[in-house]
Tab-separated table of C-alpha atoms in Angstrom:
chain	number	residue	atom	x	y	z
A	1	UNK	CA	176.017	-48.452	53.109
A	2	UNK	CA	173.646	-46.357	55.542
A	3	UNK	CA	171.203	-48.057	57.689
A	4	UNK	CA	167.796	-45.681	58.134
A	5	UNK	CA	165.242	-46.084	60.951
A	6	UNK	CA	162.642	-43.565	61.461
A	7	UNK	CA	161.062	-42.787	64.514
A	8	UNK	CA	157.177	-41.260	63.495
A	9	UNK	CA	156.476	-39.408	66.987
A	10	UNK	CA	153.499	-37.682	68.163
A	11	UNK	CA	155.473	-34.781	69.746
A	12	UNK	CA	152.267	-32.103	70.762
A	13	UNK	CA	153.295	-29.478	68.799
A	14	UNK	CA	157.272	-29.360	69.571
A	15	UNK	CA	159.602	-27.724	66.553
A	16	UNK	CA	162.551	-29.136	65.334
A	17	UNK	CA	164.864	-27.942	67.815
A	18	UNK	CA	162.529	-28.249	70.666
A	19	UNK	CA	162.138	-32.036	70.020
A	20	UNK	CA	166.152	-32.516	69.281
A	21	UNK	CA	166.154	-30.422	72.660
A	22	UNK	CA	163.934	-32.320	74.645
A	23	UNK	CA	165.388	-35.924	73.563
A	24	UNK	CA	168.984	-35.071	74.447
A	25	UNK	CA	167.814	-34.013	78.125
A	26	UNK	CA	165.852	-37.249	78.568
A	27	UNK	CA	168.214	-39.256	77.348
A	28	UNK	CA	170.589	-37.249	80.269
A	29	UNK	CA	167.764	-37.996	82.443
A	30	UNK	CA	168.016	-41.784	82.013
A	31	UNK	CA	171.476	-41.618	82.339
A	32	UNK	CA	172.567	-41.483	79.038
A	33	UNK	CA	175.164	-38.490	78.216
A	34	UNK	CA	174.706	-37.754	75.004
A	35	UNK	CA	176.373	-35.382	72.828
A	36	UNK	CA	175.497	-33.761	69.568
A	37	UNK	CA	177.908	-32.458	66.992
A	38	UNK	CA	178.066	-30.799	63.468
A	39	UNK	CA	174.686	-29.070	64.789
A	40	UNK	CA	172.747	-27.988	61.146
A	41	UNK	CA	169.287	-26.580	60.978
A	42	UNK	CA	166.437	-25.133	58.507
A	43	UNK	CA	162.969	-24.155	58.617
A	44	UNK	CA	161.486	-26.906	60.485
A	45	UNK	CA	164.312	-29.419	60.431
A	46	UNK	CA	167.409	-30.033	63.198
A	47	UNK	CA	170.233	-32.604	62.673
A	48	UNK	CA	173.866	-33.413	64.071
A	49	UNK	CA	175.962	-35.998	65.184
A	50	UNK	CA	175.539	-38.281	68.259
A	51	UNK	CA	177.968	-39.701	70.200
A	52	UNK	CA	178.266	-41.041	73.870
A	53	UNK	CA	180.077	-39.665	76.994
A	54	UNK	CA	181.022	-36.582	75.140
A	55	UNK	CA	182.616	-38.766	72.536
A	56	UNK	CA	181.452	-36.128	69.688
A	57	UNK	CA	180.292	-37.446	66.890
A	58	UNK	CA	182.029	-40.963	66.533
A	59	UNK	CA	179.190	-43.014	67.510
A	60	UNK	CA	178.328	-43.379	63.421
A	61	UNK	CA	174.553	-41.881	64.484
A	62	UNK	CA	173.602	-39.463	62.265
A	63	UNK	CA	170.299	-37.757	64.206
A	64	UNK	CA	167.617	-35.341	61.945
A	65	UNK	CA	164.540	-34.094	63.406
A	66	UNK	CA	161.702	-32.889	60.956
A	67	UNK	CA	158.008	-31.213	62.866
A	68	UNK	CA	155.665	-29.158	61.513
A	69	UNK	CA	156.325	-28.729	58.187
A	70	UNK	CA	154.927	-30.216	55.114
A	71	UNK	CA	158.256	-32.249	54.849
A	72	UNK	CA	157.213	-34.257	58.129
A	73	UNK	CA	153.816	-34.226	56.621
A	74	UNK	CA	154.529	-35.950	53.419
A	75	UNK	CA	157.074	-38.181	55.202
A	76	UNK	CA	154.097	-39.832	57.276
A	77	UNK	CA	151.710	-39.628	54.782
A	78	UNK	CA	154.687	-41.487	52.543
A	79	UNK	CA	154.075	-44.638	54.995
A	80	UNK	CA	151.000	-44.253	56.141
A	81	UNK	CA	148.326	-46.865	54.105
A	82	UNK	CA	151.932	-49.816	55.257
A	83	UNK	CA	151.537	-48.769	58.780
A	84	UNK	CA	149.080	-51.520	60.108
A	85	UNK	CA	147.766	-49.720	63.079
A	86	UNK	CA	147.077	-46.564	62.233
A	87	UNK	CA	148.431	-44.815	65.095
A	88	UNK	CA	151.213	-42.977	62.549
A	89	UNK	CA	148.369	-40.810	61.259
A	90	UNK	CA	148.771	-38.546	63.992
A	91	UNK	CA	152.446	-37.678	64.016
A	92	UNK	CA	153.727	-34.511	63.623
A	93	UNK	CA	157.507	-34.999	63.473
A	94	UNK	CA	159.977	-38.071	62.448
A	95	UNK	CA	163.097	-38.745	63.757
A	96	UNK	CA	165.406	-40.108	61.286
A	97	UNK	CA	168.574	-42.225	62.891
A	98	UNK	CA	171.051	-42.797	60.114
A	99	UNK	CA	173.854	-45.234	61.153
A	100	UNK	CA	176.833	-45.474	58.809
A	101	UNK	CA	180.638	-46.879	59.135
A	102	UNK	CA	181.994	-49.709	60.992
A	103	UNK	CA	181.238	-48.898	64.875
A	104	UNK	CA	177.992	-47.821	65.015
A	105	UNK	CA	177.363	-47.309	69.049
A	106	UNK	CA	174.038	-48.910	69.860
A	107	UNK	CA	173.973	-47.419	72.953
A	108	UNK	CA	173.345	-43.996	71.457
A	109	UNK	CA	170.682	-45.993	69.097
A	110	UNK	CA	169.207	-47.383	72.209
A	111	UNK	CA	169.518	-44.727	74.181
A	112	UNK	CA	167.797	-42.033	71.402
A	113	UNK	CA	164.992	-44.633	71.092
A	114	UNK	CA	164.242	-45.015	74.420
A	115	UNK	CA	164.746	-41.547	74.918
A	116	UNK	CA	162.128	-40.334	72.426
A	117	UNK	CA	159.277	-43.471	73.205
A	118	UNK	CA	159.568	-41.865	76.711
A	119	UNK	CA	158.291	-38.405	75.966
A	120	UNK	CA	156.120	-39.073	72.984
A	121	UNK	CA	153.866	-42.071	71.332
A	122	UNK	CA	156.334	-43.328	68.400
A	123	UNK	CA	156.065	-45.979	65.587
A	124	UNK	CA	159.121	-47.224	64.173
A	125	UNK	CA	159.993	-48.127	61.633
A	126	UNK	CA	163.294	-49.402	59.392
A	127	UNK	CA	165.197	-50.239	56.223
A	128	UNK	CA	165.016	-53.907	56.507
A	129	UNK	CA	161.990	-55.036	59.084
A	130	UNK	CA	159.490	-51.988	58.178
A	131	UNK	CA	156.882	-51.695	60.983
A	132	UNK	CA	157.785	-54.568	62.133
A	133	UNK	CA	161.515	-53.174	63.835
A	134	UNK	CA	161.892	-54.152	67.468
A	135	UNK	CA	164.372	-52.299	69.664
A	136	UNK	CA	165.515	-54.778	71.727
A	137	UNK	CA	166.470	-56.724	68.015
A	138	UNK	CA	168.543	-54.623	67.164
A	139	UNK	CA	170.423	-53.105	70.076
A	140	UNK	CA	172.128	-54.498	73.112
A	141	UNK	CA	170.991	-52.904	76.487
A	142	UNK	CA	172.738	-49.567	78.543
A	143	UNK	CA	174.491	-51.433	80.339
C-alpha cells in the first residue's frame, strides 16, 4: 500500500518543471544529491522517481509536482475548510511524495521536504496525521 503526503507550497508563480527544477538544486545545495528518474510531464504537472547518490529511482519516492493549473487549484481548495490555519489558501502548487515498497529512503523524504520548506512557505499534510504531519516524526535526520 502507498503512503501519500502532500506538500501545499506557495511557490510565486513557478511551473511544474521550474518547481521540480528548483527543489532538486536545493536539495544539491544542502548537500543532498538527488536524482530523478522515469522523468513524465503534462500541461502543468512534472513527476519522476527519486533516489539518493545517483541511486536512480530505488529510493521507493515517487515525486509529482502540480502549479498553475486548475488541478493544483482544486487540489487546495479539496483541503482547504480542514486546514486550521489558513495559510494553504494561498498555494499555487502541491507536491505530492508517494512512498511505496519495502525501503522507502527517508533521506530523500527528508531531504525533498526540507528542500522545498526552504524555498517556499509549505503546509503539509498526510495520509494518516492530516495537518497535523511533523517531519521530524516521520523521518530520521541526513546524517
Amino acid at each position: 500500500m502507498a503512503y501519500r503526503i502532500a506538500l501545499y507550497c506557495t511557490s510565486g508563480g513557478l511551473s511544474a518543471a521550474e518547481g521540480l527544477e528548483a527543489i532538486l538544486t536545493a536539495a544539491r545545495e544542502q548537500g543532498a544529491d538527488l536524482a530523478l528518474s522515469e522523468r513524465a510531464s503534462g500541461e502543468s504537472w512534472m513527476s519522476g522517481v527519486l533516489g539518493l547518490g545517483g541511486a536512480r529511482g530505488d529510493g521507493g519516492c515517487h515525486v509529482e509536482v502540480h502549479a498553475q493549473s486548475p488541478l493544483a487549484a482544486a487540489m487546495v481548495a479539496e483541503v482547504s475548510d480542514r486546514e486550521p490555519s489558513g495559510r494553504i489558501r494561498s498555494a499555487d502548487a502541491v507536491v505530492t511524495l508517494t512512498l511505496s515498497g519495502t525501503e522507502v529512503d527517508w533521506k530523500v523524504v527528508r531531504a525533498v521536504w526540507i528542500a522545498t520548506r526552504s524555498m517556499w512557505t509549505v503546509v503539509p499534510h498526510d495520509d494518516g496525521s492530516g495537518f497535523d504531519v511533523d517531519l521530524d516524526e516521520l523521518v530520521a535526520p541526513l546524517s
